[in-house]
GROMACS .gro file of N, CA and C in nm:
model
  519
    1UNK      N    1   1.910   0.432  -1.795
    1UNK     CA    2   1.902   0.562  -1.729
    1UNK      C    3   2.016   0.572  -1.631
    2UNK      N    4   2.095   0.679  -1.641
    2UNK     CA    5   2.207   0.700  -1.551
    2UNK      C    6   2.162   0.744  -1.414
    3UNK      N    7   2.256   0.742  -1.318
    3UNK     CA    8   2.223   0.776  -1.180
    3UNK      C    9   2.163   0.916  -1.169
    4UNK      N   10   2.223   1.017  -1.235
    4UNK     CA   11   2.170   1.152  -1.223
    4UNK      C   12   2.032   1.161  -1.289
    5UNK      N   13   2.009   1.087  -1.398
    5UNK     CA   14   1.877   1.085  -1.460
    5UNK      C   15   1.775   1.020  -1.366
    6UNK      N   16   1.818   0.914  -1.295
    6UNK     CA   17   1.729   0.851  -1.198
    6UNK      C   18   1.696   0.948  -1.085
    7UNK      N   19   1.797   1.022  -1.037
    7UNK     CA   20   1.774   1.119  -0.931
    7UNK      C   21   1.677   1.227  -0.978
    8UNK      N   22   1.694   1.276  -1.103
    8UNK     CA   23   1.605   1.377  -1.157
    8UNK      C   24   1.463   1.322  -1.169
    9UNK      N   25   1.451   1.196  -1.215
    9UNK     CA   26   1.319   1.135  -1.230
    9UNK      C   27   1.252   1.120  -1.094
   10UNK      N   28   1.328   1.079  -0.992
   10UNK     CA   29   1.273   1.065  -0.858
   10UNK      C   30   1.230   1.201  -0.805
   11UNK      N   31   1.312   1.303  -0.824
   11UNK     CA   32   1.276   1.436  -0.777
   11UNK      C   33   1.147   1.483  -0.844
   12UNK      N   34   1.134   1.461  -0.974
   12UNK     CA   35   1.014   1.500  -1.045
   12UNK      C   36   0.893   1.422  -0.996
   13UNK      N   37   0.911   1.292  -0.976
   13UNK     CA   38   0.799   1.206  -0.937
   13UNK      C   39   0.749   1.239  -0.797
   14UNK      N   40   0.833   1.296  -0.714
   14UNK     CA   41   0.794   1.322  -0.575
   14UNK      C   42   0.770   1.470  -0.547
   15UNK      N   43   0.775   1.556  -0.649
   15UNK     CA   44   0.765   1.698  -0.623
   15UNK      C   45   0.635   1.738  -0.556
   16UNK      N   46   0.527   1.662  -0.577
   16UNK     CA   47   0.400   1.696  -0.516
   16UNK      C   48   0.387   1.638  -0.375
   17UNK      N   49   0.483   1.562  -0.332
   17UNK     CA   50   0.478   1.497  -0.202
   17UNK      C   51   0.543   1.585  -0.097
   18UNK      N   52   0.468   1.623   0.004
   18UNK     CA   53   0.523   1.702   0.113
   18UNK      C   54   0.585   1.607   0.214
   19UNK      N   55   0.715   1.605   0.221
   19UNK     CA   56   0.785   1.515   0.312
   19UNK      C   57   0.816   1.579   0.447
   20UNK      N   58   0.768   1.702   0.468
   20UNK     CA   59   0.802   1.772   0.592
   20UNK      C   60   0.751   1.701   0.716
   21UNK      N   61   0.642   1.624   0.703
   21UNK     CA   62   0.588   1.555   0.818
   21UNK      C   63   0.652   1.419   0.843
   22UNK      N   64   0.739   1.374   0.753
   22UNK     CA   65   0.800   1.243   0.768
   22UNK      C   66   0.923   1.254   0.857
   23UNK      N   67   0.932   1.163   0.952
   23UNK     CA   68   1.049   1.161   1.039
   23UNK      C   69   1.175   1.127   0.960
   24UNK      N   70   1.288   1.164   1.010
   24UNK     CA   71   1.415   1.137   0.942
   24UNK      C   72   1.470   1.000   0.982
   25UNK      N   73   1.407   0.895   0.931
   25UNK     CA   74   1.452   0.759   0.955
   25UNK      C   75   1.531   0.712   0.834
   26UNK      N   76   1.614   0.615   0.854
   26UNK     CA   77   1.682   0.552   0.741
   26UNK      C   78   1.581   0.463   0.670
   27UNK      N   79   1.592   0.450   0.536
   27UNK     CA   80   1.503   0.362   0.462
   27UNK      C   81   1.537   0.217   0.495
   28UNK      N   82   1.446   0.123   0.515
   28UNK     CA   83   1.304   0.147   0.506
   28UNK      C   84   1.251   0.216   0.630
   29UNK      N   85   1.168   0.314   0.609
   29UNK     CA   86   1.108   0.389   0.719
   29UNK      C   87   1.024   0.297   0.805
   30UNK      N   88   0.997   0.340   0.925
   30UNK     CA   89   0.904   0.270   1.010
   30UNK      C   90   0.961   0.159   1.093
   31UNK      N   91   1.088   0.126   1.075
   31UNK     CA   92   1.141   0.012   1.148
   31UNK      C   93   1.146   0.038   1.298
   32UNK      N   94   1.148   0.164   1.340
   32UNK     CA   95   1.146   0.191   1.484
   32UNK      C   96   1.004   0.213   1.535
   33UNK      N   97   0.906   0.227   1.445
   33UNK     CA   98   0.767   0.247   1.485
   33UNK      C   99   0.695   0.113   1.499
   34UNK      N  100   0.752   0.008   1.443
   34UNK     CA  101   0.688  -0.124   1.448
   34UNK      C  102   0.786  -0.227   1.500
   35UNK      N  103   0.730  -0.329   1.564
   35UNK     CA  104   0.814  -0.435   1.620
   35UNK      C  105   0.824  -0.554   1.526
   36UNK      N  106   0.717  -0.578   1.448
   36UNK     CA  107   0.715  -0.700   1.367
   36UNK      C  108   0.619  -0.682   1.250
   37UNK      N  109   0.654  -0.744   1.138
   37UNK     CA  110   0.562  -0.760   1.026
   37UNK      C  111   0.548  -0.910   1.005
   38UNK      N  112   0.424  -0.958   1.005
   38UNK     CA  113   0.398  -1.102   0.996
   38UNK      C  114   0.268  -1.126   0.923
   39UNK      N  115   0.246  -1.253   0.885
   39UNK     CA  116   0.117  -1.290   0.827
   39UNK      C  117   0.008  -1.280   0.934
   40UNK      N  118  -0.108  -1.236   0.893
   40UNK     CA  119  -0.221  -1.226   0.986
   40UNK      C  120  -0.267  -1.365   1.027
   41UNK      N  121  -0.311  -1.375   1.151
   41UNK     CA  122  -0.370  -1.497   1.205
   41UNK      C  123  -0.519  -1.474   1.221
   42UNK      N  124  -0.600  -1.580   1.226
   42UNK     CA  125  -0.745  -1.561   1.242
   42UNK      C  126  -0.783  -1.471   1.359
   43UNK      N  127  -0.707  -1.473   1.467
   43UNK     CA  128  -0.736  -1.386   1.581
   43UNK      C  129  -0.720  -1.237   1.546
   44UNK      N  130  -0.646  -1.207   1.438
   44UNK     CA  131  -0.626  -1.068   1.396
   44UNK      C  132  -0.741  -1.014   1.311
   45UNK      N  133  -0.823  -1.101   1.256
   45UNK     CA  134  -0.923  -1.058   1.159
   45UNK      C  135  -1.019  -0.952   1.211
   46UNK      N  136  -1.071  -0.962   1.334
   46UNK     CA  137  -1.161  -0.855   1.382
   46UNK      C  138  -1.094  -0.717   1.385
   47UNK      N  139  -0.967  -0.712   1.420
   47UNK     CA  140  -0.895  -0.584   1.423
   47UNK      C  141  -0.878  -0.531   1.281
   48UNK      N  142  -0.844  -0.620   1.188
   48UNK     CA  143  -0.827  -0.580   1.048
   48UNK      C  144  -0.959  -0.527   0.992
   49UNK      N  145  -1.068  -0.597   1.021
   49UNK     CA  146  -1.199  -0.553   0.973
   49UNK      C  147  -1.231  -0.415   1.028
   50UNK      N  148  -1.209  -0.395   1.158
   50UNK     CA  149  -1.236  -0.265   1.220
   50UNK      C  150  -1.150  -0.154   1.159
   51UNK      N  151  -1.021  -0.181   1.139
   51UNK     CA  152  -0.933  -0.080   1.078
   51UNK      C  153  -0.979  -0.046   0.937
   52UNK      N  154  -1.020  -0.147   0.861
   52UNK     CA  155  -1.068  -0.124   0.725
   52UNK      C  156  -1.193  -0.037   0.724
   53UNK      N  157  -1.287  -0.066   0.814
   53UNK     CA  158  -1.409   0.014   0.821
   53UNK      C  159  -1.379   0.156   0.864
   54UNK      N  160  -1.288   0.173   0.959
   54UNK     CA  161  -1.251   0.307   1.005
   54UNK      C  162  -1.187   0.388   0.894
   55UNK      N  163  -1.116   0.321   0.802
   55UNK     CA  164  -1.049   0.389   0.691
   55UNK      C  165  -1.140   0.399   0.568
   56UNK      N  166  -1.270   0.374   0.586
   56UNK     CA  167  -1.368   0.382   0.475
   56UNK      C  168  -1.340   0.283   0.363
   57UNK      N  169  -1.291   0.164   0.399
   57UNK     CA  170  -1.265   0.060   0.300
   57UNK      C  171  -1.377  -0.043   0.297
   58UNK      N  172  -1.483  -0.019   0.372
   58UNK     CA  173  -1.593  -0.115   0.378
   58UNK      C  174  -1.558  -0.231   0.470
   59UNK      N  175  -1.643  -0.333   0.470
   59UNK     CA  176  -1.618  -0.452   0.551
   59UNK      C  177  -1.540  -0.551   0.467
   60UNK      N  178  -1.417  -0.572   0.503
   60UNK     CA  179  -1.327  -0.659   0.428
   60UNK      C  180  -1.341  -0.804   0.473
   61UNK      N  181  -1.301  -0.894   0.385
   61UNK     CA  182  -1.294  -1.037   0.418
   61UNK      C  183  -1.182  -1.098   0.336
   62UNK      N  184  -1.150  -1.223   0.365
   62UNK     CA  185  -1.046  -1.292   0.289
   62UNK      C  186  -0.907  -1.243   0.324
   63UNK      N  187  -0.854  -1.292   0.435
   63UNK     CA  188  -0.726  -1.242   0.486
   63UNK      C  189  -0.612  -1.344   0.478
   64UNK      N  190  -0.623  -1.443   0.389
   64UNK     CA  191  -0.522  -1.548   0.380
   64UNK      C  192  -0.383  -1.491   0.351
   65UNK      N  193  -0.376  -1.389   0.267
   65UNK     CA  194  -0.248  -1.329   0.229
   65UNK      C  195  -0.243  -1.184   0.279
   66UNK      N  196  -0.257  -1.168   0.409
   66UNK     CA  197  -0.256  -1.035   0.469
   66UNK      C  198  -0.138  -1.024   0.564
   67UNK      N  199  -0.061  -0.918   0.548
   67UNK     CA  200   0.048  -0.890   0.641
   67UNK      C  201   0.001  -0.786   0.742
   68UNK      N  202   0.044  -0.802   0.866
   68UNK     CA  203   0.014  -0.703   0.969
   68UNK      C  204   0.145  -0.652   1.028
   69UNK      N  205   0.142  -0.525   1.065
   69UNK     CA  206   0.254  -0.464   1.138
   69UNK      C  207   0.207  -0.442   1.280
   70UNK      N  208   0.290  -0.482   1.376
   70UNK     CA  209   0.254  -0.467   1.516
   70UNK      C  210   0.353  -0.375   1.586
   71UNK      N  211   0.304  -0.311   1.693
   71UNK     CA  212   0.392  -0.225   1.772
   71UNK      C  213   0.459  -0.309   1.881
   72UNK      N  214   0.535  -0.246   1.968
   72UNK     CA  215   0.610  -0.316   2.072
   72UNK      C  216   0.519  -0.391   2.169
   73UNK      N  217   0.391  -0.349   2.178
   73UNK     CA  218   0.296  -0.416   2.267
   73UNK      C  219   0.219  -0.528   2.196
   74UNK      N  220   0.249  -0.551   2.070
   74UNK     CA  221   0.182  -0.655   1.994
   74UNK      C  222   0.052  -0.611   1.928
   75UNK      N  223   0.017  -0.484   1.942
   75UNK     CA  224  -0.106  -0.433   1.881
   75UNK      C  225  -0.085  -0.412   1.731
   76UNK      N  226  -0.185  -0.445   1.652
   76UNK     CA  227  -0.178  -0.424   1.508
   76UNK      C  228  -0.195  -0.275   1.480
   77UNK      N  229  -0.098  -0.219   1.408
   77UNK     CA  230  -0.102  -0.076   1.376
   77UNK      C  231  -0.117  -0.052   1.226
   78UNK      N  232  -0.110  -0.159   1.147
   78UNK     CA  233  -0.126  -0.146   1.002
   78UNK      C  234  -0.145  -0.286   0.944
   79UNK      N  235  -0.207  -0.290   0.825
   79UNK     CA  236  -0.216  -0.416   0.754
   79UNK      C  237  -0.211  -0.392   0.605
   80UNK      N  238  -0.173  -0.496   0.533
   80UNK     CA  239  -0.167  -0.495   0.387
   80UNK      C  240  -0.230  -0.625   0.340
   81UNK      N  241  -0.353  -0.615   0.288
   81UNK     CA  242  -0.422  -0.734   0.237
   81UNK      C  243  -0.384  -0.752   0.091
   82UNK      N  244  -0.341  -0.870   0.057
   82UNK     CA  245  -0.302  -0.900  -0.081
   82UNK      C  246  -0.399  -1.002  -0.138
   83UNK      N  247  -0.435  -0.980  -0.262
   83UNK     CA  248  -0.521  -1.071  -0.337
   83UNK      C  249  -0.439  -1.118  -0.457
   84UNK      N  250  -0.434  -1.247  -0.479
   84UNK     CA  251  -0.353  -1.302  -0.587
   84UNK      C  252  -0.445  -1.334  -0.706
   85UNK      N  253  -0.419  -1.269  -0.818
   85UNK     CA  254  -0.494  -1.291  -0.942
   85UNK      C  255  -0.396  -1.321  -1.053
   86UNK      N  256  -0.413  -1.436  -1.118
   86UNK     CA  257  -0.325  -1.480  -1.226
   86UNK      C  258  -0.178  -1.473  -1.186
   87UNK      N  259  -0.151  -1.512  -1.062
   87UNK     CA  260  -0.014  -1.518  -1.011
   87UNK      C  261   0.047  -1.385  -0.971
   88UNK      N  262  -0.030  -1.278  -0.975
   88UNK     CA  263   0.022  -1.145  -0.941
   88UNK      C  264  -0.049  -1.094  -0.815
   89UNK      N  265   0.030  -1.048  -0.719
   89UNK     CA  266  -0.024  -0.997  -0.593
   89UNK      C  267  -0.075  -0.854  -0.612
   90UNK      N  268  -0.199  -0.832  -0.570
   90UNK     CA  269  -0.261  -0.700  -0.575
   90UNK      C  270  -0.287  -0.655  -0.432
   91UNK      N  271  -0.237  -0.538  -0.396
   91UNK     CA  272  -0.261  -0.478  -0.264
   91UNK      C  273  -0.404  -0.425  -0.268
   92UNK      N  274  -0.486  -0.470  -0.171
   92UNK     CA  275  -0.627  -0.432  -0.174
   92UNK      C  276  -0.692  -0.452  -0.038
   93UNK      N  277  -0.673  -0.361   0.056
   93UNK     CA  278  -0.599  -0.236   0.059
   93UNK      C  279  -0.480  -0.247   0.154
   94UNK      N  280  -0.414  -0.134   0.174
   94UNK     CA  281  -0.316  -0.117   0.281
   94UNK      C  282  -0.372  -0.007   0.371
   95UNK      N  283  -0.371  -0.031   0.501
   95UNK     CA  284  -0.424   0.066   0.598
   95UNK      C  285  -0.324   0.082   0.711
   96UNK      N  286  -0.292   0.206   0.744
   96UNK     CA  287  -0.201   0.238   0.854
   96UNK      C  288  -0.277   0.323   0.955
   97UNK      N  289  -0.264   0.291   1.083
   97UNK     CA  290  -0.326   0.370   1.188
   97UNK      C  291  -0.289   0.517   1.170
   98UNK      N  292  -0.388   0.604   1.183
   98UNK     CA  293  -0.365   0.747   1.159
   98UNK      C  294  -0.248   0.804   1.239
   99UNK      N  295  -0.229   0.756   1.360
   99UNK     CA  296  -0.123   0.811   1.445
   99UNK      C  297   0.017   0.778   1.394
  100UNK      N  298   0.028   0.679   1.303
  100UNK     CA  299   0.159   0.641   1.251
  100UNK      C  300   0.180   0.676   1.104
  101UNK      N  301   0.083   0.742   1.044
  101UNK     CA  302   0.100   0.784   0.904
  101UNK      C  303   0.211   0.887   0.897
  102UNK      N  304   0.295   0.874   0.796
  102UNK     CA  305   0.408   0.965   0.783
  102UNK      C  306   0.531   0.918   0.856
  103UNK      N  307   0.524   0.803   0.921
  103UNK     CA  308   0.638   0.748   0.993
  103UNK      C  309   0.700   0.629   0.919
  104UNK      N  310   0.653   0.602   0.798
  104UNK     CA  311   0.713   0.498   0.716
  104UNK      C  312   0.662   0.359   0.738
  105UNK      N  313   0.557   0.343   0.816
  105UNK     CA  314   0.502   0.210   0.840
  105UNK      C  315   0.449   0.152   0.709
  106UNK      N  316   0.381   0.235   0.631
  106UNK     CA  317   0.329   0.190   0.502
  106UNK      C  318   0.441   0.146   0.409
  107UNK      N  319   0.550   0.222   0.407
  107UNK     CA  320   0.665   0.186   0.322
  107UNK      C  321   0.725   0.053   0.367
  108UNK      N  322   0.734   0.033   0.498
  108UNK     CA  323   0.788  -0.093   0.550
  108UNK      C  324   0.697  -0.210   0.512
  109UNK      N  325   0.565  -0.192   0.523
  109UNK     CA  326   0.471  -0.298   0.486
  109UNK      C  327   0.478  -0.328   0.337
  110UNK      N  328   0.483  -0.224   0.255
  110UNK     CA  329   0.492  -0.246   0.109
  110UNK      C  330   0.622  -0.319   0.075
  111UNK      N  331   0.731  -0.283   0.142
  111UNK     CA  332   0.859  -0.351   0.119
  111UNK      C  333   0.852  -0.497   0.159
  112UNK      N  334   0.790  -0.525   0.272
  112UNK     CA  335   0.777  -0.664   0.317
  112UNK      C  336   0.687  -0.744   0.223
  113UNK      N  337   0.581  -0.681   0.173
  113UNK     CA  338   0.491  -0.750   0.079
  113UNK      C  339   0.564  -0.779  -0.051
  114UNK      N  340   0.641  -0.683  -0.100
  114UNK     CA  341   0.715  -0.704  -0.224
  114UNK      C  342   0.820  -0.814  -0.206
  115UNK      N  343   0.886  -0.816  -0.091
  115UNK     CA  344   0.986  -0.920  -0.065
  115UNK      C  345   0.922  -1.058  -0.065
  116UNK      N  346   0.801  -1.069  -0.012
  116UNK     CA  347   0.733  -1.198  -0.001
  116UNK      C  348   0.665  -1.240  -0.131
  117UNK      N  349   0.604  -1.143  -0.203
  117UNK     CA  350   0.519  -1.176  -0.317
  117UNK      C  351   0.573  -1.130  -0.452
  118UNK      N  352   0.682  -1.056  -0.456
  118UNK     CA  353   0.734  -1.003  -0.582
  118UNK      C  354   0.660  -0.877  -0.622
  119UNK      N  355   0.646  -0.856  -0.752
  119UNK     CA  356   0.580  -0.734  -0.800
  119UNK      C  357   0.440  -0.722  -0.740
  120UNK      N  358   0.407  -0.599  -0.699
  120UNK     CA  359   0.275  -0.570  -0.645
  120UNK      C  360   0.202  -0.476  -0.738
  121UNK      N  361   0.075  -0.498  -0.755
  121UNK     CA  362  -0.009  -0.405  -0.831
  121UNK      C  363  -0.123  -0.359  -0.741
  122UNK      N  364  -0.174  -0.240  -0.769
  122UNK     CA  365  -0.278  -0.183  -0.685
  122UNK      C  366  -0.335  -0.057  -0.750
  123UNK      N  367  -0.441  -0.007  -0.690
  123UNK     CA  368  -0.496   0.121  -0.731
  123UNK      C  369  -0.477   0.217  -0.614
  124UNK      N  370  -0.403   0.324  -0.639
  124UNK     CA  371  -0.375   0.423  -0.535
  124UNK      C  372  -0.483   0.530  -0.535
  125UNK      N  373  -0.525   0.570  -0.417
  125UNK     CA  374  -0.607   0.690  -0.407
  125UNK      C  375  -0.520   0.806  -0.450
  126UNK      N  376  -0.580   0.902  -0.517
  126UNK     CA  377  -0.504   1.015  -0.570
  126UNK      C  378  -0.417   1.084  -0.466
  127UNK      N  379  -0.468   1.097  -0.344
  127UNK     CA  380  -0.393   1.166  -0.239
  127UNK      C  381  -0.269   1.089  -0.195
  128UNK      N  382  -0.261   0.959  -0.228
  128UNK     CA  383  -0.147   0.877  -0.186
  128UNK      C  384  -0.046   0.853  -0.298
  129UNK      N  385  -0.073   0.903  -0.418
  129UNK     CA  386   0.015   0.876  -0.532
  129UNK      C  387   0.158   0.923  -0.506
  130UNK      N  388   0.175   1.040  -0.448
  130UNK     CA  389   0.309   1.091  -0.419
  130UNK      C  390   0.388   0.997  -0.330
  131UNK      N  391   0.323   0.943  -0.226
  131UNK     CA  392   0.388   0.846  -0.138
  131UNK      C  393   0.435   0.725  -0.218
  132UNK      N  394   0.346   0.669  -0.300
  132UNK     CA  395   0.381   0.548  -0.375
  132UNK      C  396   0.494   0.575  -0.474
  133UNK      N  397   0.493   0.690  -0.538
  133UNK     CA  398   0.603   0.723  -0.629
  133UNK      C  399   0.733   0.738  -0.551
  134UNK      N  400   0.726   0.794  -0.432
  134UNK     CA  401   0.843   0.813  -0.347
  134UNK      C  402   0.911   0.681  -0.313
  135UNK      N  403   0.831   0.575  -0.292
  135UNK     CA  404   0.892   0.445  -0.256
  135UNK      C  405   0.926   0.361  -0.379
  136UNK      N  406   0.899   0.414  -0.500
  136UNK     CA  407   0.943   0.345  -0.621
  136UNK      C  408   0.834   0.283  -0.706
  137UNK      N  409   0.709   0.313  -0.678
  137UNK     CA  410   0.598   0.261  -0.757
  137UNK      C  411   0.580   0.347  -0.882
  138UNK      N  412   0.525   0.286  -0.986
  138UNK     CA  413   0.503   0.357  -1.112
  138UNK      C  414   0.362   0.331  -1.162
  139UNK      N  415   0.305   0.428  -1.235
  139UNK     CA  416   0.171   0.409  -1.292
  139UNK      C  417   0.173   0.301  -1.400
  140UNK      N  418   0.060   0.233  -1.415
  140UNK     CA  419   0.041   0.132  -1.520
  140UNK      C  420  -0.097   0.153  -1.581
  141UNK      N  421  -0.120   0.096  -1.698
  141UNK     CA  422  -0.255   0.104  -1.757
  141UNK      C  423  -0.356   0.025  -1.671
  142UNK      N  424  -0.482   0.066  -1.674
  142UNK     CA  425  -0.586  -0.003  -1.598
  142UNK      C  426  -0.592  -0.151  -1.634
  143UNK      N  427  -0.557  -0.186  -1.756
  143UNK     CA  428  -0.564  -0.325  -1.800
  143UNK      C  429  -0.469  -0.415  -1.723
  144UNK      N  430  -0.368  -0.358  -1.656
  144UNK     CA  431  -0.273  -0.438  -1.579
  144UNK      C  432  -0.321  -0.466  -1.436
  145UNK      N  433  -0.436  -0.411  -1.400
  145UNK     CA  434  -0.494  -0.434  -1.268
  145UNK      C  435  -0.604  -0.540  -1.284
  146UNK      N  436  -0.604  -0.639  -1.196
  146UNK     CA  437  -0.707  -0.743  -1.203
  146UNK      C  438  -0.845  -0.679  -1.198
  147UNK      N  439  -0.938  -0.725  -1.283
  147UNK     CA  440  -1.073  -0.668  -1.284
  147UNK      C  441  -1.140  -0.670  -1.147
  148UNK      N  442  -1.109  -0.773  -1.066
  148UNK     CA  443  -1.168  -0.783  -0.932
  148UNK      C  444  -1.126  -0.666  -0.843
  149UNK      N  445  -1.007  -0.611  -0.868
  149UNK     CA  446  -0.957  -0.497  -0.790
  149UNK      C  447  -1.005  -0.367  -0.854
  150UNK      N  448  -0.993  -0.356  -0.986
  150UNK     CA  449  -1.034  -0.235  -1.056
  150UNK      C  450  -1.183  -0.209  -1.037
  151UNK      N  451  -1.261  -0.315  -1.024
  151UNK     CA  452  -1.406  -0.302  -1.008
  151UNK      C  453  -1.442  -0.221  -0.883
  152UNK      N  454  -1.359  -0.226  -0.779
  152UNK     CA  455  -1.385  -0.148  -0.658
  152UNK      C  456  -1.400   0.000  -0.693
  153UNK      N  457  -1.320   0.048  -0.787
  153UNK     CA  458  -1.327   0.189  -0.826
  153UNK      C  459  -1.452   0.217  -0.907
  154UNK      N  460  -1.495   0.122  -0.988
  154UNK     CA  461  -1.614   0.141  -1.070
  154UNK      C  462  -1.737   0.168  -0.983
  155UNK      N  463  -1.743   0.104  -0.868
  155UNK     CA  464  -1.859   0.115  -0.781
  155UNK      C  465  -1.844   0.222  -0.673
  156UNK      N  466  -1.734   0.295  -0.672
  156UNK     CA  467  -1.705   0.389  -0.563
  156UNK      C  468  -1.773   0.525  -0.587
  157UNK      N  469  -1.843   0.571  -0.487
  157UNK     CA  470  -1.908   0.702  -0.494
  157UNK      C  471  -1.808   0.816  -0.496
  158UNK      N  472  -1.685   0.791  -0.451
  158UNK     CA  473  -1.584   0.895  -0.441
  158UNK      C  474  -1.488   0.899  -0.560
  159UNK      N  475  -1.518   0.824  -0.665
  159UNK     CA  476  -1.427   0.813  -0.779
  159UNK      C  477  -1.385   0.949  -0.833
  160UNK      N  478  -1.477   1.039  -0.852
  160UNK     CA  479  -1.447   1.170  -0.912
  160UNK      C  480  -1.357   1.255  -0.823
  161UNK      N  481  -1.369   1.243  -0.693
  161UNK     CA  482  -1.285   1.323  -0.603
  161UNK      C  483  -1.158   1.249  -0.561
  162UNK      N  484  -1.159   1.118  -0.574
  162UNK     CA  485  -1.044   1.035  -0.534
  162UNK      C  486  -0.930   1.039  -0.636
  163UNK      N  487  -0.965   1.041  -0.764
  163UNK     CA  488  -0.866   1.037  -0.872
  163UNK      C  489  -0.774   0.916  -0.859
  164UNK      N  490  -0.831   0.795  -0.862
  164UNK     CA  491  -0.749   0.674  -0.845
  164UNK      C  492  -0.652   0.655  -0.961
  165UNK      N  493  -0.538   0.595  -0.930
  165UNK     CA  494  -0.435   0.570  -1.030
  165UNK      C  495  -0.385   0.427  -1.016
  166UNK      N  496  -0.394   0.346  -1.123
  166UNK     CA  497  -0.338   0.210  -1.118
  166UNK      C  498  -0.185   0.218  -1.116
  167UNK      N  499  -0.124   0.137  -1.029
  167UNK     CA  500   0.022   0.143  -1.012
  167UNK      C  501   0.079   0.004  -0.990
  168UNK      N  502   0.212  -0.004  -0.998
  168UNK     CA  503   0.282  -0.128  -0.960
  168UNK      C  504   0.407  -0.091  -0.881
  169UNK      N  505   0.447  -0.184  -0.797
  169UNK     CA  506   0.571  -0.177  -0.720
  169UNK      C  507   0.654  -0.291  -0.774
  170UNK      N  508   0.748  -0.261  -0.869
  170UNK     CA  509   0.821  -0.368  -0.934
  170UNK      C  510   0.901  -0.454  -0.835
  171UNK      N  511   0.923  -0.578  -0.873
  171UNK     CA  512   1.005  -0.668  -0.791
  171UNK      C  513   1.141  -0.606  -0.767
  172UNK      N  514   1.194  -0.630  -0.650
  172UNK     CA  515   1.329  -0.581  -0.617
  172UNK      C  516   1.431  -0.664  -0.694
  173UNK      N  517   1.539  -0.600  -0.729
  173UNK     CA  518   1.647  -0.676  -0.790
  173UNK      C  519   1.660  -0.659  -0.931
   0.00000   0.00000   0.00000
């Protein structure tokens, strides 16, 4: 695919995404909204659990492969929990504090996760698909998502209104 074809494909993939609320930062977005992205420590787990519950993700556990983004004061403002199945990292879930959504913190976390773990797979909520396409993620068949992750959608009461889409964030390079 040539450069202009790639540009056309990107424009088409993001046409449903309203970027008017996104600040004009250089990619990767969010580098001025966060001070650090690091692996979560046990002391971070209560904050991660609370953020997950606040975002309607239920009570999460298992944070061995979780990245957190912190602000200049050291407060956790976002996290990306990764689950490794058959050697492939699955984002399950990523949560960004509401006050920083649209500032690229999620894009920075996804970039850091991809740099550390390679290709990422996940199930996007329908409302977030435009964002994921914007940063370079592509849809995949449900069979490419680990059953342990896909099962979350099977049991979700919001499945019909959520319109989940299995996706991947290919390895850089």
